[in-house]
CSV table of C-alpha atoms in Angstrom, one decimal:
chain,number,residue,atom,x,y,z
H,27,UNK,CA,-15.0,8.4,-29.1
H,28,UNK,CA,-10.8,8.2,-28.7
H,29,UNK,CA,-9.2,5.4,-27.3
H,30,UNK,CA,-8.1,8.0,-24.6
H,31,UNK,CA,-12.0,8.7,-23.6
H,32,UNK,CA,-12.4,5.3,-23.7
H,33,UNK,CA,-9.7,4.3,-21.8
H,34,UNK,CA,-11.0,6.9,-19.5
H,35,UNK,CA,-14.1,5.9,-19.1
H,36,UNK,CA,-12.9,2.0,-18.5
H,37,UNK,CA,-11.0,3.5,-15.6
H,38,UNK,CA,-13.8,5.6,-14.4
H,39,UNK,CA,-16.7,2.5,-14.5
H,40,UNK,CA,-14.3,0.2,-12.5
H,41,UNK,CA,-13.8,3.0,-9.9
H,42,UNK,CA,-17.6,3.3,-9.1
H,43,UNK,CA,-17.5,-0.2,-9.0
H,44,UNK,CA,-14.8,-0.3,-6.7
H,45,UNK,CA,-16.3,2.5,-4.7
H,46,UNK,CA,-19.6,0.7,-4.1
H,47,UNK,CA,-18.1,-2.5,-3.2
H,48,UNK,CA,-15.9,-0.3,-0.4
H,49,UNK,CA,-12.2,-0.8,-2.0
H,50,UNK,CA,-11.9,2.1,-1.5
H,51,UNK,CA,-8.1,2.8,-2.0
H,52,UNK,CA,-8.7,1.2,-5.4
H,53,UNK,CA,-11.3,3.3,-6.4
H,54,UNK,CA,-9.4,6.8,-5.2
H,55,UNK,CA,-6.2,5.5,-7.9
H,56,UNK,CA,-8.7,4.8,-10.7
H,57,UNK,CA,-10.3,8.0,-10.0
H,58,UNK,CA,-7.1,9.8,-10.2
H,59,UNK,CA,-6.3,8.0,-13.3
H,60,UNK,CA,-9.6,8.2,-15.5
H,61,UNK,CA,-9.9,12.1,-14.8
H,62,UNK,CA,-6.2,12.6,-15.7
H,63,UNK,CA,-6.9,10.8,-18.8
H,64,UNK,CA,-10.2,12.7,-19.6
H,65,UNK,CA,-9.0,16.0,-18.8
H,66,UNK,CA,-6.3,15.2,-21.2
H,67,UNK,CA,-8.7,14.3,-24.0
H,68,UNK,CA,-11.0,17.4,-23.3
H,69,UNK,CA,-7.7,19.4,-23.3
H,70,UNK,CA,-8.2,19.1,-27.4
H,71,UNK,CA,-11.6,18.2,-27.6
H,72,UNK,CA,-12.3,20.9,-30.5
H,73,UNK,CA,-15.9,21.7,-29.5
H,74,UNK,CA,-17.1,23.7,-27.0
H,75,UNK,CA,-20.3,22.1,-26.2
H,76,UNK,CA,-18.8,18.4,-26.1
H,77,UNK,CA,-15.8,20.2,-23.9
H,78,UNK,CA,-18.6,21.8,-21.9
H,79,UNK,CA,-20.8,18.4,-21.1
H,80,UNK,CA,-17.0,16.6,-20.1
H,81,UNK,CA,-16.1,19.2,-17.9
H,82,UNK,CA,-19.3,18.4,-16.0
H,83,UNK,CA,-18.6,15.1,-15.8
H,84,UNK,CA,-15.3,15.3,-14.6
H,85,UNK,CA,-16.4,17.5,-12.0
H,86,UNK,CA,-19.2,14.7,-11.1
H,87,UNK,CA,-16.1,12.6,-10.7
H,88,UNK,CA,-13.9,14.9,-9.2
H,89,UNK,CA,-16.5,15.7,-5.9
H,90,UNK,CA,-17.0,11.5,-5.7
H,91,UNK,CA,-13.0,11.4,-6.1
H,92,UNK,CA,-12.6,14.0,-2.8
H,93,UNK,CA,-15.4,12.1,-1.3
H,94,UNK,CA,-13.3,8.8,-1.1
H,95,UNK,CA,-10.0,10.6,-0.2
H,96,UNK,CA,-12.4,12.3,2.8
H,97,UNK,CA,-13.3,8.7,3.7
H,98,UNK,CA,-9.7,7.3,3.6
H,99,UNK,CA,-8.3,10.2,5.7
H,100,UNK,CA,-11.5,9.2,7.9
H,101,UNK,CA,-10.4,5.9,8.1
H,102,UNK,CA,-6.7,6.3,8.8
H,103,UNK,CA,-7.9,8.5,12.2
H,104,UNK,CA,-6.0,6.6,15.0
H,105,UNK,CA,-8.3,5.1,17.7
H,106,UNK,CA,-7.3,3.1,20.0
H,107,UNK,CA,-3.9,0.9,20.7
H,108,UNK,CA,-4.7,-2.7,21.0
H,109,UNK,CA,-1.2,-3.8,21.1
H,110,UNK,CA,2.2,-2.3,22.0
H,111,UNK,CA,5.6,-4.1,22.1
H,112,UNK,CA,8.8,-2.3,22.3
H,113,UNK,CA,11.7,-4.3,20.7
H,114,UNK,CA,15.0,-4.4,22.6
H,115,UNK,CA,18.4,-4.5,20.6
H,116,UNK,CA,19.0,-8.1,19.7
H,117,UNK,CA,15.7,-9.3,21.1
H,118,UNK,CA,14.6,-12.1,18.7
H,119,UNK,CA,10.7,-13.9,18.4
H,120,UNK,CA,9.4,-11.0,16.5
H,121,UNK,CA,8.9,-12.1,13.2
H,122,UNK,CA,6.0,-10.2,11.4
H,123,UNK,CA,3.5,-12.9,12.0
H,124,UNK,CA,4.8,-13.2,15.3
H,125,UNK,CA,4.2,-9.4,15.7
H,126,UNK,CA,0.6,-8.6,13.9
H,127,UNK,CA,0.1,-11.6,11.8
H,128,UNK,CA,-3.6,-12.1,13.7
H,129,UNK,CA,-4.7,-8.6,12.7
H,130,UNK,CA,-4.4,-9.1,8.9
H,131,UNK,CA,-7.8,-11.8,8.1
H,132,UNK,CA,-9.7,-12.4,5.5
H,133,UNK,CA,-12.0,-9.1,6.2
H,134,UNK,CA,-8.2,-7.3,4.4
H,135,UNK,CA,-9.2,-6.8,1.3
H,136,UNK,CA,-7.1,-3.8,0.6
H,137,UNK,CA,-3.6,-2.6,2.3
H,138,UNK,CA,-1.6,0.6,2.3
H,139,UNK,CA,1.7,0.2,3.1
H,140,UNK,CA,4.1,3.5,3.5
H,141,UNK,CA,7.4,2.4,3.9
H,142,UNK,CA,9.8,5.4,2.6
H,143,UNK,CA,13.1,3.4,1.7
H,144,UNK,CA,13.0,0.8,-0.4
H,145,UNK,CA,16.4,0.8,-2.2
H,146,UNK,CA,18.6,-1.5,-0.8
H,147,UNK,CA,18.3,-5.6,-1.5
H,148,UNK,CA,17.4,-6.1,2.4
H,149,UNK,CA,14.7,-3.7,2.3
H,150,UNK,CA,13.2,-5.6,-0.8
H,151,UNK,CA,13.2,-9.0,1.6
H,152,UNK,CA,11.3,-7.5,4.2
H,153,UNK,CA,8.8,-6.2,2.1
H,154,UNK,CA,7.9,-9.8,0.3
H,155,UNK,CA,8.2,-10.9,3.8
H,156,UNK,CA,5.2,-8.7,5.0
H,157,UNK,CA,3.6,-9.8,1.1
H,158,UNK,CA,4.1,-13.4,2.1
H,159,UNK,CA,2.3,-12.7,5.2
H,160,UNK,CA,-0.4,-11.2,3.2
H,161,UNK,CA,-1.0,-13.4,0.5
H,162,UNK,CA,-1.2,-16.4,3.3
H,163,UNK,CA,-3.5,-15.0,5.6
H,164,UNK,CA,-5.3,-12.5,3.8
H,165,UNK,CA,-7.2,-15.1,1.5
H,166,UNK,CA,-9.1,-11.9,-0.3
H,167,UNK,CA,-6.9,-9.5,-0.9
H,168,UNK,CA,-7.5,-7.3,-3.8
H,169,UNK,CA,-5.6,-4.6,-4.1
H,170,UNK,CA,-1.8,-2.9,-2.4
H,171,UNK,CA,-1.5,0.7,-2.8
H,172,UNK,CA,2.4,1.4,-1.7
H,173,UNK,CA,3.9,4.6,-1.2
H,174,UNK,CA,8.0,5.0,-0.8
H,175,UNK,CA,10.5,7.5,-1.9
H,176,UNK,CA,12.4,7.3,-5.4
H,177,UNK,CA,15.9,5.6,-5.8
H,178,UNK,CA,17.8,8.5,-6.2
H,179,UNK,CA,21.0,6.6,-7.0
H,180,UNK,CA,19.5,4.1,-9.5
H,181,UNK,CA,15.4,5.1,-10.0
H,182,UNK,CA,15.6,2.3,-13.3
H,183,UNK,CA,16.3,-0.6,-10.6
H,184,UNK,CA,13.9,0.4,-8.2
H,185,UNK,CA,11.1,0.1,-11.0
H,186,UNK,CA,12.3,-3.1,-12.2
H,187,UNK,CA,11.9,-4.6,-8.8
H,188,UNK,CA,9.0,-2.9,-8.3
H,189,UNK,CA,7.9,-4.7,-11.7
H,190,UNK,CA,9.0,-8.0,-10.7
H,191,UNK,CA,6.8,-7.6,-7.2
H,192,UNK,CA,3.4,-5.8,-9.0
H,193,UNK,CA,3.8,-8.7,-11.8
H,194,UNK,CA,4.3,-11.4,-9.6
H,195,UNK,CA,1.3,-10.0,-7.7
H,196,UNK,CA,-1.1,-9.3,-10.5
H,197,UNK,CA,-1.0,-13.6,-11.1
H,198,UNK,CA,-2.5,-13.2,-7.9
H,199,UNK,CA,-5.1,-11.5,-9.1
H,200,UNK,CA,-4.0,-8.6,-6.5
H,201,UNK,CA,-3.2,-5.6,-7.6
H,202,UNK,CA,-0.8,-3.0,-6.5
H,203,UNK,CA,-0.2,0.5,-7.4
H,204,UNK,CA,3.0,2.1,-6.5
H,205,UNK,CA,3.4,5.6,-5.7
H,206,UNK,CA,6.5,7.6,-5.1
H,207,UNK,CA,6.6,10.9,-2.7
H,208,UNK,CA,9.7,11.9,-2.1
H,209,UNK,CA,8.8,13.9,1.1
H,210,UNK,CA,7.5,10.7,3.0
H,211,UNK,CA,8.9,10.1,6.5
H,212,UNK,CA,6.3,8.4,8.7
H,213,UNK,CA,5.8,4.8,8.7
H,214,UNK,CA,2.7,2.5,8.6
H,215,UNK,CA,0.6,0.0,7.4
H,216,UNK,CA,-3.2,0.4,6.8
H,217,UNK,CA,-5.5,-2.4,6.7
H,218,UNK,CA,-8.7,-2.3,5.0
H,219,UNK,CA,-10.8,-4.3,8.1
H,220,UNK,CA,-9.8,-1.2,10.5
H,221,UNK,CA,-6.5,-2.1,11.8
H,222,UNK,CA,-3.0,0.2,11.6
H,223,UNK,CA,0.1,-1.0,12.2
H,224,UNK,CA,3.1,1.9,13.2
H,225,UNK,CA,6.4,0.7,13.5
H,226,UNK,CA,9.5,3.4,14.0
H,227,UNK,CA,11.5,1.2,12.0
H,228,UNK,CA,8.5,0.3,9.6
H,229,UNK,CA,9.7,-3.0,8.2
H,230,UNK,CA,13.1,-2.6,8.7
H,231,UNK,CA,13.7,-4.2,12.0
H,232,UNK,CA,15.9,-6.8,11.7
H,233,UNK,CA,19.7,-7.2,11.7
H,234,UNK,CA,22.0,-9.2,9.3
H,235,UNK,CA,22.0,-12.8,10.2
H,236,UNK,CA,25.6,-13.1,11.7
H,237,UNK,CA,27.3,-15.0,10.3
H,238,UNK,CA,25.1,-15.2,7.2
H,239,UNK,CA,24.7,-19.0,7.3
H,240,UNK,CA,23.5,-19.4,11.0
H,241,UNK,CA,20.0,-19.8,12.8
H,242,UNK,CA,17.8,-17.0,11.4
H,243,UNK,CA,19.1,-17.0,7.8
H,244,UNK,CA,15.4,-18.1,6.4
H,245,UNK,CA,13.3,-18.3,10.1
H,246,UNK,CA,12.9,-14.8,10.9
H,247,UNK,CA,11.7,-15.2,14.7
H,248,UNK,CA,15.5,-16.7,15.2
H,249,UNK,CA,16.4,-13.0,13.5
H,250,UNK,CA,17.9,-10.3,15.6
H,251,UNK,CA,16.3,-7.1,15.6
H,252,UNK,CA,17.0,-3.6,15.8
H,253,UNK,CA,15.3,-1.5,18.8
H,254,UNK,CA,12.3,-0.2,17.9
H,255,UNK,CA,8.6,0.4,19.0
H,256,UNK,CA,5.4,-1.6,17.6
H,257,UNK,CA,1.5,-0.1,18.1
H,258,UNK,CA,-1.4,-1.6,16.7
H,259,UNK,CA,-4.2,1.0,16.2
H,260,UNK,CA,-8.2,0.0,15.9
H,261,UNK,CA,-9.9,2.4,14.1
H,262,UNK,CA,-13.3,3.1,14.3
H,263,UNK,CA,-14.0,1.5,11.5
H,264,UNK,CA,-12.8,-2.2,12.3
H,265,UNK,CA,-14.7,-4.6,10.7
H,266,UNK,CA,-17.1,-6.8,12.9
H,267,UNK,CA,-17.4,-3.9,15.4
């Protein structure tokens, strides 16, 4: 067998395992991964039986692959808000622990974050904020799937931050999978023990620290924000319930 197939097949394994265990997100991108690679081996796979037998495989694959994504769309269902805060210009005490750090426990074991720009140096601070927050109270987290929208201006930074985050992560032992849709818009943050954070300014919801070296610099509940609305969402499928 190819490197490719095998490759494929590594990708394949790991996402039944992660299916079964319910990381769920993790198991829909190494779907998506080990069927791109096998249908690219098949693609000049010379014999039409061996083709044949692949292609029903890949379909066996492809129906547990829609399976998951009918689960995550399932899971990301709103139910009901548990929490609601609307910001006031310049109101401080809203750090992100502040604002859903209690949510985020050791049942997340898994988070999807959508956050659509993430281009400018600020916007990268906020996020390893939130990945701070994570890591500390989120003692088994596994796996980050983010989504965001392409650099347009400089795409060859943006992956090299994105690097530096996903490498820094990965000695973690948590992994995170990046994925760029140009058409996102809406905001939120998925957690895998049933919770859903929606912000109107996603992460983005604090003002410069003016001047830069006052109260606030580091200590982001001394931060200014920006005016913006905060809803926590339990799903149906919360953990514990």
């Amino acid at each position: 067998m190819s490197t490719v197939a095998l490759q494929a097949k590594a990708l394949l394994i790991r996402a039944v395992e992660c299916d079964q265990s319910g990381r769920i997100l993790e198991a829909q991108t190494l779907y998506q991964d080990g069927i791109s690679q096998l249908m690219d081996f098949v693609s000049d796979e010379p014999d039409e039986g061996k083709r044949k037998g692949f292609l029903v495989r890949i379909k066996e694959y492809m129906d547990r692959a829609n399976a998951i994504k009918a689960r995550i769309n399932g899971r990301l269902a709103l139910g009901e808000v548990v929490f609601h805060l609307s910001i006031e210009d310049n109101d401080t005490n809203c750090d992100y622990d502040q604002l859903f750090g209690k949510y985020m426990t050791d049942q997340t074991v898994e988070i999807l974050i959508e956050e659509p720009h993430l281009t400018k140096n600020f916007q990268y601070q906020n996020l390893i904020r939130f990945l701070e927050l994570a890591v500390t109270n989120c003692k088994d987290l596994k796996y980050l799937l983010l989504v965001t929208k392409k650099d347009v201006e400089d795409f060859d930074k943006q992956r090299t931050n994105m690097g530096q985050i996903k490498a820094d992560l990965e000695r973690r032992q948590i992994t995170l999978y990046i994925k760029y849709e140009d058409t996102l818009h809406d905001r939120k943050i998925y957690l895998s023990n049933g919770y859903i954070i929606k912000i109107g300014r996603g992460l983005d919801i604090y003002k410069a620290s003016n001047p830069m070296y006052s109260i606030g610099l580091t200590n982001y509940k001394y931060r200014k924000c920006k005016q913006t609305d905060v809803d926590i969402w339990r799903t149906s499928h919360t953990a514990g319930k």
